[in-house]
Short mmCIF file of C-alpha atoms in Angstrom, two decimals:
data_model
loop_
_atom_site.label_atom_id
_atom_site.label_comp_id
_atom_site.label_asym_id
_atom_site.label_seq_id
_atom_site.Cartn_x
_atom_site.Cartn_y
_atom_site.Cartn_z
CA UNK J 15 0.01 -0.08 -0.22
CA UNK J 16 1.45 3.42 -1.05
CA UNK J 17 0.17 6.77 0.99
CA UNK J 18 0.60 10.26 0.17
CA UNK J 19 0.12 12.19 3.97
CA UNK J 20 -0.47 16.17 3.10
CA UNK J 21 0.12 18.39 6.06
CA UNK J 22 1.33 22.11 6.71
CA UNK J 23 3.42 21.41 9.61
CA UNK J 24 6.36 18.56 10.09
CA UNK J 25 8.58 18.05 13.13
CA UNK J 26 11.48 17.81 9.90
CA UNK J 27 10.78 21.13 8.39
CA UNK J 28 8.40 23.61 10.17
CA UNK J 29 6.56 23.30 13.49
CA UNK J 30 4.12 25.48 15.16
CA UNK J 31 1.85 22.94 17.06
CA UNK J 32 0.88 19.42 17.87
CA UNK J 33 -0.08 18.79 14.22
CA UNK J 34 3.87 18.99 13.53
CA UNK J 35 4.38 15.41 15.49
CA UNK J 36 1.21 13.37 13.91
CA UNK J 37 1.94 12.79 10.50
CA UNK J 38 5.28 11.84 10.78
CA UNK J 39 5.05 9.83 14.01
CA UNK J 40 2.43 7.81 12.50
CA UNK J 41 4.55 7.44 9.02
CA UNK J 42 7.15 6.75 10.57
CA UNK J 43 5.42 3.90 12.59
CA UNK J 44 3.98 2.59 9.41
CA UNK J 45 7.41 2.32 8.01
CA UNK J 46 8.53 0.25 10.58
CA UNK J 47 5.47 -2.14 9.48
CA UNK J 48 6.67 -2.55 6.26
CA UNK J 49 4.18 0.35 4.49
CA UNK J 50 5.44 3.12 1.82
CA UNK J 51 4.73 6.14 3.16
CA UNK J 52 5.19 9.74 1.76
CA UNK J 53 4.86 13.27 3.29
CA UNK J 54 4.12 16.19 1.37
CA UNK J 55 4.44 19.45 3.03
CA UNK J 56 4.85 23.37 1.78
CA UNK J 57 8.54 24.56 2.33
CA UNK J 58 7.62 27.57 4.62
CA UNK J 59 11.30 28.77 3.79
CA UNK J 60 12.96 25.75 4.59
CA UNK J 61 16.09 25.83 2.61
CA UNK J 62 16.67 23.67 -0.45
CA UNK J 63 20.32 22.84 1.12
CA UNK J 64 18.54 20.86 3.84
CA UNK J 65 17.32 18.78 1.34
CA UNK J 66 19.68 15.67 0.39
CA UNK J 67 17.21 14.38 -2.32
CA UNK J 68 16.61 15.54 -6.00
CA UNK J 69 14.08 17.37 -7.33
CA UNK J 70 11.39 15.51 -8.59
CA UNK J 71 8.88 18.01 -10.48
CA UNK J 72 8.88 21.47 -11.47
CA UNK J 73 5.90 23.74 -12.42
CA UNK J 74 4.84 27.47 -13.06
CA UNK J 75 1.77 29.02 -11.52
CA UNK J 76 1.03 32.91 -12.42
CA UNK J 77 4.91 33.29 -13.72
CA UNK J 78 6.29 31.85 -10.51
CA UNK J 79 8.56 28.72 -10.50
CA UNK J 80 7.53 26.15 -7.79
CA UNK J 81 9.24 22.54 -7.48
CA UNK J 82 8.95 19.37 -5.32
CA UNK J 83 11.94 18.18 -3.32
CA UNK J 84 13.18 14.93 -1.93
CA UNK J 85 14.05 15.03 1.57
CA UNK J 86 15.33 12.17 3.58
CA UNK J 87 14.16 12.88 7.18
CA UNK J 88 13.48 9.08 9.00
CA UNK J 89 10.67 9.20 6.59
CA UNK J 90 10.86 10.31 3.10
CA UNK J 91 9.28 14.14 2.82
CA UNK J 92 8.62 16.12 -0.49
CA UNK J 93 9.29 19.22 0.05
CA UNK J 94 6.56 21.53 -1.77
CA UNK J 95 8.64 25.03 -2.60
CA UNK J 96 8.64 28.07 -4.37
CA UNK J 97 6.60 31.38 -4.16
CA UNK J 98 4.57 32.36 -1.58
CA UNK J 99 5.03 28.71 0.00
CA UNK J 100 8.48 30.22 0.81
CA UNK J 101 7.27 32.24 3.29
CA UNK J 102 8.19 31.66 6.83
CA UNK J 103 5.26 32.10 8.80
CA UNK J 104 3.23 29.00 8.45
CA UNK J 105 -0.27 30.57 9.34
CA UNK J 106 -0.22 33.94 7.96
CA UNK J 107 -2.68 35.81 6.25
CA UNK J 108 -1.78 34.33 2.85
CA UNK J 109 -2.84 30.64 4.30
CA UNK J 110 -5.95 30.26 2.29
CA UNK J 111 -3.84 31.41 -0.73
CA UNK J 112 -0.79 28.76 -0.03
CA UNK J 113 -3.15 26.47 0.67
CA UNK J 114 -4.44 26.59 -2.71
CA UNK J 115 -1.45 27.04 -4.26
CA UNK J 116 -0.03 23.66 -2.43
CA UNK J 117 -3.18 21.91 -3.57
CA UNK J 118 -2.84 23.31 -6.92
CA UNK J 119 1.13 21.84 -7.48
CA UNK J 120 -0.42 18.67 -5.81
CA UNK J 121 -2.66 17.96 -8.15
CA UNK J 122 -0.16 18.43 -11.07
CA UNK J 123 2.28 15.92 -9.15
CA UNK J 124 -0.73 13.51 -9.23
CA UNK J 125 -0.99 13.74 -12.50
CA UNK J 126 2.79 13.53 -13.36
CA UNK J 127 2.93 10.15 -11.64
CA UNK J 128 -0.14 8.91 -12.75
CA UNK J 129 1.62 9.06 -16.18
CA UNK J 130 4.54 6.50 -14.40
CA UNK J 131 1.47 4.31 -13.10
CA UNK J 132 2.74 5.43 -9.42
CA UNK J 133 -0.46 6.95 -8.19
CA UNK J 134 -0.90 6.14 -4.34
CA UNK J 135 -3.62 3.85 -2.58
CA UNK J 136 -4.59 6.78 -0.27
CA UNK J 137 -3.98 10.29 0.22
CA UNK J 138 -4.50 11.05 3.58
CA UNK J 139 -4.78 15.24 4.36
CA UNK J 140 -4.41 16.63 7.83
CA UNK J 141 -6.66 19.77 8.64
CA UNK J 142 -8.42 22.04 6.52
CA UNK J 143 -5.18 23.70 4.66
CA UNK J 144 -4.64 20.33 3.18
CA UNK J 145 -8.23 19.52 2.18
CA UNK J 146 -7.94 21.57 -0.96
CA UNK J 147 -4.87 19.53 -1.88
CA UNK J 148 -7.28 16.30 -1.10
CA UNK J 149 -10.31 17.65 -2.67
CA UNK J 150 -7.78 18.13 -6.63
CA UNK J 151 -6.87 14.46 -5.94
CA UNK J 152 -10.14 13.46 -5.85
CA UNK J 153 -11.11 15.57 -9.10
CA UNK J 154 -8.15 14.22 -10.99
CA UNK J 155 -8.19 10.56 -9.82
CA UNK J 156 -12.44 10.78 -10.88
CA UNK J 157 -11.24 12.04 -14.37
CA UNK J 158 -8.69 9.29 -14.72
CA UNK J 159 -10.96 6.80 -13.39
CA UNK J 160 -8.09 5.94 -10.73
CA UNK J 161 -9.01 4.15 -7.44
CA UNK J 162 -7.98 6.50 -4.71
CA UNK J 163 -8.89 6.36 -1.15
CA UNK J 164 -9.48 9.96 0.22
CA UNK J 165 -8.90 10.54 4.15
CA UNK J 166 -9.18 13.67 5.62
CA UNK J 167 -8.41 14.18 9.33
CA UNK J 168 -9.12 16.86 11.62
CA UNK J 169 -6.65 17.81 14.42
CA UNK J 170 -8.65 21.32 15.46
CA UNK J 171 -11.92 22.27 14.01
CA UNK J 172 -11.81 25.56 12.35
CA UNK J 173 -15.50 25.94 10.99
CA UNK J 174 -13.83 27.65 7.49
CA UNK J 175 -15.89 28.82 4.97
CA UNK J 176 -14.29 28.82 1.57
CA UNK J 177 -15.90 30.57 -1.93
CA UNK J 178 -16.53 28.26 -4.81
CA UNK J 179 -14.90 30.61 -7.75
CA UNK J 180 -11.68 30.85 -5.29
CA UNK J 181 -11.58 27.10 -5.00
CA UNK J 182 -12.33 25.67 -8.22
CA UNK J 183 -9.77 28.35 -9.83
CA UNK J 184 -7.15 28.19 -7.06
CA UNK J 185 -6.64 24.38 -7.41
CA UNK J 186 -7.00 24.95 -11.37
CA UNK J 187 -10.62 22.52 -11.58
CA UNK J 188 -14.22 24.03 -12.53
CA UNK J 189 -17.03 23.70 -10.59
CA UNK J 190 -18.53 20.99 -13.12
CA UNK J 191 -15.25 18.70 -12.62
CA UNK J 192 -16.70 15.67 -11.29
CA UNK J 193 -15.83 14.11 -7.35
CA UNK J 194 -16.42 10.99 -5.65
CA UNK J 195 -18.13 11.22 -2.60
CA UNK J 196 -21.28 10.59 -0.25
CA UNK J 197 -23.64 11.52 -3.23
CA UNK J 198 -22.02 9.78 -5.82
CA UNK J 199 -19.79 10.78 -8.54
CA UNK J 200 -21.21 14.50 -8.93
CA UNK J 201 -20.04 17.76 -9.91
CA UNK J 202 -17.95 20.05 -7.68
CA UNK J 203 -20.61 22.78 -7.59
CA UNK J 204 -23.45 20.11 -6.33
CA UNK J 205 -21.18 18.93 -3.67
CA UNK J 206 -20.57 22.56 -2.71
CA UNK J 207 -23.76 23.72 -2.76
CA UNK J 208 -24.65 20.80 -0.20
CA UNK J 209 -21.95 21.93 2.06
CA UNK J 210 -22.98 25.23 2.09
CA UNK J 211 -19.34 26.40 1.79
CA UNK J 212 -17.91 24.85 4.92
CA UNK J 213 -14.91 23.57 4.35
CA UNK J 214 -15.07 20.69 7.09
CA UNK J 215 -18.61 19.67 5.64
CA UNK J 216 -17.60 19.83 2.29
CA UNK J 217 -14.26 17.38 3.11
CA UNK J 218 -16.39 15.11 4.96
CA UNK J 219 -18.87 14.89 1.92
CA UNK J 220 -16.09 14.18 -0.70
CA UNK J 221 -14.09 11.97 1.52
CA UNK J 222 -13.94 8.15 2.19
CA UNK J 223 -13.16 8.70 5.81
CA UNK J 224 -13.24 11.44 8.22
CA UNK J 225 -10.90 11.03 11.32
CA UNK J 226 -9.88 12.89 14.12
CA UNK J 227 -7.74 12.51 16.79
CA UNK J 228 -9.58 11.03 20.08
CA UNK J 229 -12.85 9.39 20.87
CA UNK J 230 -14.32 11.83 22.65
CA UNK J 231 -13.76 14.80 19.90
CA UNK J 232 -15.79 12.61 17.70
CA UNK J 233 -19.17 13.97 18.84
CA UNK J 234 -17.92 17.65 18.18
CA UNK J 235 -16.87 16.42 14.50
CA UNK J 236 -19.98 15.33 14.12
CA UNK J 237 -21.59 18.10 15.27
CA UNK J 238 -20.06 20.05 12.41
CA UNK J 239 -19.77 17.59 9.76
CA UNK J 240 -23.73 16.63 9.93
CA UNK J 241 -25.67 13.48 10.68
CA UNK J 242 -25.39 12.29 7.39
CA UNK J 243 -21.77 12.16 7.38
CA UNK J 244 -21.56 10.22 11.21
CA UNK J 245 -20.70 6.83 9.92
CA UNK J 246 -17.50 7.88 8.07
CA UNK J 247 -16.27 9.69 11.60
CA UNK J 248 -13.92 7.92 13.34
CA UNK J 249 -10.32 8.33 15.26
CA UNK J 250 -6.79 7.69 15.71
CA UNK J 251 -5.46 8.62 19.03
CA UNK J 252 -2.28 11.02 19.08
CA UNK J 253 0.47 9.54 21.09
CA UNK J 254 3.91 10.83 22.29
CA UNK J 255 7.57 9.87 21.72
CA UNK J 256 7.86 10.79 25.71
CA UNK J 257 8.80 8.27 27.66
CA UNK J 258 9.28 7.77 31.48
CA UNK J 259 13.19 6.66 30.38
CA UNK J 260 13.63 9.92 28.92
CA UNK J 261 12.42 11.81 32.06
CA UNK J 262 14.78 9.78 34.57
CA UNK J 263 17.78 10.55 31.96
CA UNK J 264 17.33 14.20 32.50
CA UNK J 265 15.97 14.43 36.09
CA UNK J 266 18.70 12.19 37.69
CA UNK J 267 21.60 14.65 36.87
CA UNK J 268 19.75 16.71 39.42
CA UNK J 269 18.43 13.80 41.90
CA UNK J 270 21.09 11.36 41.56
CA UNK J 271 19.64 7.98 42.80
CA UNK J 272 16.64 8.98 44.98
CA UNK J 273 13.55 7.40 43.76
CA UNK J 274 11.91 9.64 41.28
CA UNK J 275 8.27 8.75 42.44
CA UNK J 276 9.09 10.20 45.82
CA UNK J 277 7.79 13.13 46.85
CA UNK J 278 10.63 14.20 48.47
CA UNK J 279 12.58 14.12 45.36
CA UNK J 280 10.00 15.85 43.37
CA UNK J 281 10.19 18.73 45.81
CA UNK J 282 14.18 18.60 45.94
CA UNK J 283 14.42 18.95 41.72
CA UNK J 284 11.43 21.55 41.77
CA UNK J 285 13.32 23.71 44.67
CA UNK J 286 16.35 23.36 42.70
CA UNK J 287 14.35 24.72 39.26
CA UNK J 288 12.31 27.41 40.92
CA UNK J 289 14.91 28.98 42.96
CA UNK J 290 18.28 28.21 41.66
CA UNK J 291 18.67 27.07 38.04
CA UNK J 292 15.55 29.40 36.84
CA UNK J 293 17.74 31.82 35.56
CA UNK J 294 19.72 29.23 33.17
CA UNK J 295 16.31 28.32 30.89
CA UNK J 296 16.69 29.28 27.30
CA UNK J 297 13.56 30.60 25.86
CA UNK J 298 13.82 30.62 21.89
CA UNK J 299 10.80 32.23 19.68
CA UNK J 300 11.59 32.01 15.86
CA UNK J 301 8.88 34.50 15.29
CA UNK J 302 10.55 37.97 14.69
CA UNK J 303 7.47 39.79 15.11
CA UNK J 304 6.40 38.19 18.08
CA UNK J 305 9.84 38.05 19.46
CA UNK J 306 9.26 42.32 19.12
CA UNK J 307 5.78 42.07 20.82
CA UNK J 308 7.05 40.29 24.07
CA UNK J 309 10.32 42.47 24.54
CA UNK J 310 8.23 45.31 24.48
CA UNK J 311 5.53 43.93 27.21
CA UNK J 312 8.49 42.89 29.30
CA UNK J 313 9.54 46.35 29.07
CA UNK J 314 6.66 47.69 29.64
CA UNK J 315 5.74 45.96 32.81
CA UNK J 316 9.17 45.54 34.05
CA UNK J 317 9.33 41.82 34.01
CA UNK J 318 11.86 39.57 33.50
CA UNK J 319 11.22 36.18 32.18
CA UNK J 320 14.61 34.54 34.24
CA UNK J 321 13.61 35.95 37.71
CA UNK J 322 13.25 32.64 40.09
CA UNK J 323 10.99 32.89 42.40
CA UNK J 324 11.89 33.62 45.99
CA UNK J 325 10.73 30.37 47.43
CA UNK J 326 9.34 27.04 46.72
CA UNK J 327 6.03 25.72 46.74
CA UNK J 328 3.38 23.99 44.71
CA UNK J 329 3.90 24.21 40.97
CA UNK J 330 1.06 24.33 38.53
CA UNK J 331 1.82 24.04 35.09
CA UNK J 332 0.41 25.06 31.78
CA UNK J 333 1.95 24.95 28.27
CA UNK J 334 1.17 25.53 24.94
CA UNK J 335 0.10 27.83 22.15
CA UNK J 336 -0.92 31.37 23.51
CA UNK J 337 -4.55 31.05 22.33
CA UNK J 338 -7.90 31.57 23.93
CA UNK J 339 -8.45 27.92 23.27
CA UNK J 340 -6.32 26.89 25.84
CA UNK J 341 -8.14 28.67 28.65
CA UNK J 342 -4.95 30.72 29.48
CA UNK J 343 -7.72 33.68 30.11
CA UNK J 344 -9.47 31.96 32.54
CA UNK J 345 -6.57 30.80 35.04
CA UNK J 346 -5.19 34.48 34.91
CA UNK J 347 -8.92 35.87 35.72
CA UNK J 348 -8.60 32.83 38.67
CA UNK J 349 -5.41 33.92 40.22
CA UNK J 350 -7.04 35.91 43.31
CA UNK J 351 -8.95 33.31 44.33
CA UNK J 352 -6.12 31.17 43.64
CA UNK J 353 -3.55 32.58 45.62
CA UNK J 354 -6.38 32.97 48.67
CA UNK J 355 -7.11 29.40 48.23
CA UNK J 356 -3.31 28.27 47.55
CA UNK J 357 -0.66 31.06 48.91
CA UNK J 358 2.12 29.10 48.24
CA UNK J 359 0.96 28.36 44.83
CA UNK J 360 4.20 28.38 41.98
CA UNK J 361 2.13 28.95 38.40
CA UNK J 362 4.65 28.85 35.15
CA UNK J 363 3.12 29.53 31.79
CA UNK J 364 5.05 28.01 28.92
CA UNK J 365 3.21 29.24 26.28
CA UNK J 366 4.39 29.40 22.39
CA UNK J 367 3.44 32.79 21.17
CA UNK J 368 1.14 33.19 18.35
CA UNK J 369 0.47 36.07 15.86
CA UNK J 370 -3.04 37.24 16.71
CA UNK J 371 -2.67 37.12 20.46
CA UNK J 372 -1.12 40.05 21.29
CA UNK J 373 -3.52 41.07 23.78
CA UNK J 374 -3.71 37.94 25.52
CA UNK J 375 0.23 38.15 25.88
CA UNK J 376 0.14 41.55 27.23
CA UNK J 377 -2.28 40.41 29.67
CA UNK J 378 -0.20 37.64 30.87
CA UNK J 379 2.77 39.73 31.62
CA UNK J 380 0.66 42.25 33.60
CA UNK J 381 -0.65 39.50 35.72
CA UNK J 382 3.21 38.36 36.16
CA UNK J 383 3.50 41.83 37.35
CA UNK J 384 0.99 41.68 39.84
CA UNK J 385 1.74 38.32 41.13
CA UNK J 386 5.79 38.40 41.43
CA UNK J 387 5.27 35.53 44.18
CA UNK J 388 3.16 33.25 42.24
CA UNK J 389 3.10 33.38 38.58
CA UNK J 390 5.93 33.54 35.75
CA UNK J 391 5.63 33.12 32.27
CA UNK J 392 8.34 31.46 29.69
CA UNK J 393 7.09 33.03 26.17
CA UNK J 394 8.53 30.71 23.45
CA UNK J 395 10.07 27.21 23.28
CA UNK J 396 12.28 26.35 26.04
CA UNK J 397 15.42 24.45 26.02
CA UNK J 398 14.45 20.40 26.25
CA UNK J 399 16.18 19.40 29.55
CA UNK J 400 14.27 22.53 31.38
CA UNK J 401 11.30 21.47 29.67
CA UNK J 402 11.49 17.92 30.87
CA UNK J 403 12.43 19.11 34.55
CA UNK J 404 9.74 21.68 34.36
CA UNK J 405 7.30 18.74 33.38
CA UNK J 406 8.57 16.57 36.44
CA UNK J 407 8.71 19.47 38.53
CA UNK J 408 5.27 19.94 38.61
CA UNK J 409 2.75 19.21 41.32
CA UNK J 410 -0.06 19.06 38.67
CA UNK J 411 -0.60 20.11 35.18
CA UNK J 412 -3.36 22.25 34.35
CA UNK J 413 -5.34 22.09 31.22
CA UNK J 414 -8.33 24.49 31.13
CA UNK J 415 -9.14 24.74 27.64
CA UNK J 416 -12.38 25.56 25.94
CA UNK J 417 -12.13 22.46 23.87
CA UNK J 418 -9.54 20.06 23.06
CA UNK J 419 -9.40 17.50 20.36
CA UNK J 420 -6.66 15.69 22.11
CA UNK J 421 -4.43 17.07 24.26
CA UNK J 422 -0.82 15.88 23.98
CA UNK J 423 0.54 18.15 26.51
CA UNK J 424 -1.50 16.50 29.23
CA UNK J 425 -0.03 13.35 27.91
CA UNK J 426 3.33 14.22 28.18
CA UNK J 427 2.59 15.55 31.58
CA UNK J 428 1.58 11.90 32.45
CA UNK J 429 4.15 10.15 31.00
CA UNK J 430 6.76 12.82 33.34
CA UNK J 431 4.33 11.20 36.45
CA UNK J 432 2.20 14.39 36.57
CA UNK J 433 -1.28 14.18 37.11
CA UNK J 434 -3.57 16.41 35.11
CA UNK J 435 -6.70 19.07 36.08
CA UNK J 436 -8.51 19.29 33.10
CA UNK J 437 -11.80 20.51 31.55
CA UNK J 438 -14.34 18.20 30.51
CA UNK J 439 -13.96 18.49 26.74
CA UNK J 440 -12.50 16.57 24.08
CA UNK J 441 -9.66 14.04 23.97
CA UNK J 442 -9.23 14.99 27.80
CA UNK J 443 -12.18 12.45 28.62
CA UNK J 444 -10.12 9.55 27.14
CA UNK J 445 -6.91 11.01 28.62
CA UNK J 446 -8.15 11.81 32.31
CA UNK J 447 -9.72 9.01 34.52
CA UNK J 448 -10.83 11.08 37.48
CA UNK J 449 -9.70 10.14 40.69
CA UNK J 450 -12.86 10.85 42.18
CA UNK J 451 -14.29 8.20 40.49
CA UNK J 452 -11.03 5.63 40.06
CA UNK J 453 -9.07 6.40 43.55
CA UNK J 454 -5.41 6.04 42.84
CA UNK J 455 -6.27 4.45 39.99
CA UNK J 456 -7.03 7.48 38.36
CA UNK J 457 -4.64 10.07 36.45
CA UNK J 458 -6.21 13.71 37.38
CA UNK J 459 -9.44 15.41 37.86
CA UNK J 460 -11.95 16.82 35.22
CA UNK J 461 -14.12 20.14 35.63
CA UNK J 462 -16.65 21.77 33.55
CA UNK J 463 -15.37 24.00 30.87
CA UNK J 464 -15.28 27.96 32.08
CA UNK J 465 -16.03 26.61 35.59
CA UNK J 466 -13.47 28.43 37.37
CA UNK J 467 -14.81 27.58 40.91
CA UNK J 468 -14.52 24.02 39.69
CA UNK J 469 -10.99 24.49 38.37
CA UNK J 470 -9.60 26.03 41.73
CA UNK J 471 -11.52 23.05 43.53
CA UNK J 472 -10.06 20.55 41.38
CA UNK J 473 -6.45 21.65 41.93
CA UNK J 474 -6.96 21.88 45.43
CA UNK J 475 -8.36 18.49 46.04
CA UNK J 476 -5.34 17.20 43.38
CA UNK J 477 -2.58 19.16 45.32
CA UNK J 478 -3.95 17.38 48.82
CA UNK J 479 -3.05 13.96 47.12
CA UNK J 480 0.36 15.07 45.26
CA UNK J 481 1.87 17.25 48.27
CA UNK J 482 1.34 14.36 50.96
CA UNK J 483 4.40 13.33 51.79
CA UNK J 484 2.69 9.27 52.36
CA UNK J 485 2.82 6.19 49.23
CA UNK J 486 -0.30 7.63 47.64
CA UNK J 487 1.54 10.66 45.76
CA UNK J 488 4.18 7.97 44.50
CA UNK J 489 1.39 5.58 43.43
CA UNK J 490 -0.73 8.04 41.59
CA UNK J 491 2.56 9.35 40.03
CA UNK J 492 3.39 5.72 38.74
CA UNK J 493 -0.28 5.27 37.51
CA UNK J 494 -0.17 8.82 35.31
CA UNK J 495 3.13 6.69 33.84
CA UNK J 496 2.04 3.46 32.95
CA UNK J 497 -1.05 4.88 31.52
CA UNK J 498 0.55 7.10 29.27
CA UNK J 499 2.07 4.45 27.76
CA UNK J 500 -0.61 2.71 26.43
CA UNK J 501 -0.48 5.59 23.98
CA UNK J 502 2.07 4.90 21.15
CA UNK J 503 2.74 5.88 17.69
CA UNK J 504 2.76 2.25 17.00
CA UNK J 505 -0.80 1.33 18.30
CA UNK J 506 -1.92 4.32 16.31
CA UNK J 507 -0.49 3.67 13.21
CA UNK J 508 -2.06 -0.34 13.43
CA UNK J 509 -5.41 1.23 13.98
CA UNK J 510 -4.79 3.70 11.18
CA UNK J 511 -3.46 0.78 8.69
CA UNK J 512 -6.87 -1.14 9.91
CA UNK J 513 -8.60 1.77 8.65
CA UNK J 514 -7.10 1.97 5.50
CA UNK J 515 -7.30 -1.49 4.66
CA UNK J 516 -11.09 -1.34 5.53
CA UNK J 517 -11.46 1.61 2.72
CA UNK J 518 -9.60 -0.44 0.13
CA UNK J 519 -11.07 -3.84 0.19
CA UNK J 520 -14.45 -2.77 -1.22
CA UNK J 521 -12.80 -1.19 -4.46
CA UNK J 522 -10.02 -3.44 -4.55
CA UNK J 523 -6.78 -1.82 -4.03
CA UNK J 524 -3.57 -2.54 -6.27
CA UNK J 525 -1.86 -3.63 -3.43
CA UNK J 526 -1.75 -7.63 -3.34
CA UNK J 527 -0.95 -7.86 0.30
CA UNK J 528 -3.15 -5.36 1.88
CA UNK J 529 -2.37 -6.10 5.49
CA UNK J 530 1.30 -4.51 4.73
#
């Protein structure tokens, strides 16, 4: 079976968020099972000299030259480069245009390889930016009579509207071109009218399968794509490459031979981090504009990123992009109450600044100035060893997201032996076993989204357990590590291959051994 994966992010080229992990990790696991997988991704300024392969395709669009280059990462990448695709900001104001250009090049390349009889069995697009390319492959394969399984995966619902004329013109087709989908072989314009122009609904109508990243998020997806597409919706869990062994290698440099599950060891490592080595933490922000924004706010409020805490205390950690979705503002608005209930709380926000969230970043830094004894911000990518140490040192990981498809950071926390307090939404429902129901076989606590009182109550209850010097703290932390270890890329890839094979059987795959 030959699979193309389409994505706007990859850890081997450009990473913004969790999306960058998924296609290459799945592809690597599938490759280890003997599958033929290729990843297609825009350059976003990724330099040609980084590639070790050859140019495999060249075309021109509106006078600009575009090409596709091989890049031999652990799983083979094809870098689609040139013109607007060289823009280094992945999710810029030109995102739709970039998506359409990417789609047109993929369509032309599909045509090119079809002439050699080398088309894929499956084309799997990740998130809406890759959907126009999926649509283009659908149109080409339908026109040529080539059976290709079309799989669309939602990592985060976008609720994006798109204009039919812009879509068709951008990818180089017409509204009268035929597509395969839930309505049968019908013109694009008929599918578009049925979708109302909503990208995710159009994708569901014109794809063989709609995947998402957790069982809990499937209900949110069905609400958007419609009950008429519900039977197409399935899930493949995300996973993490983090292991307890990774944590041990880093933290043992501080803890020596001590028991890393014991409360005393955690407290020792935490104290050293918060008071002694905090100044050594390196924070990198590759976006020059956001760098300037952050620097301006830090100067305005006289805040230093590397100012250590004066005293140790229970550590509450929150990480992720600086978006409203992550619920950072909910925590900020709760700081008065939180400090009143837990005066010694130490809260660390390790957030990745995202363009368009300048006001939230200003508010974060203002709150750091207002709560100098309790709150710190690390605005950017934290160096690996300190990042792992932060996760290990945390008493509780907090995830107050308004909605969350999966929650990779939660899985990373549990892999570090840190229990989680999170909103009861999306993938969190699959990852977190509430200790109020499961006791010490749980992995954290859930609260109603946006419920600040419920969040503080859950934090207080969780800290009562993990800050306890008896065996209950160590037992809970061991359970977190144990539970997180079941979420592996190998398990996820095996599930995905099962879905692929089920798609190919009815139409007859060209692969004589669909089981791989």
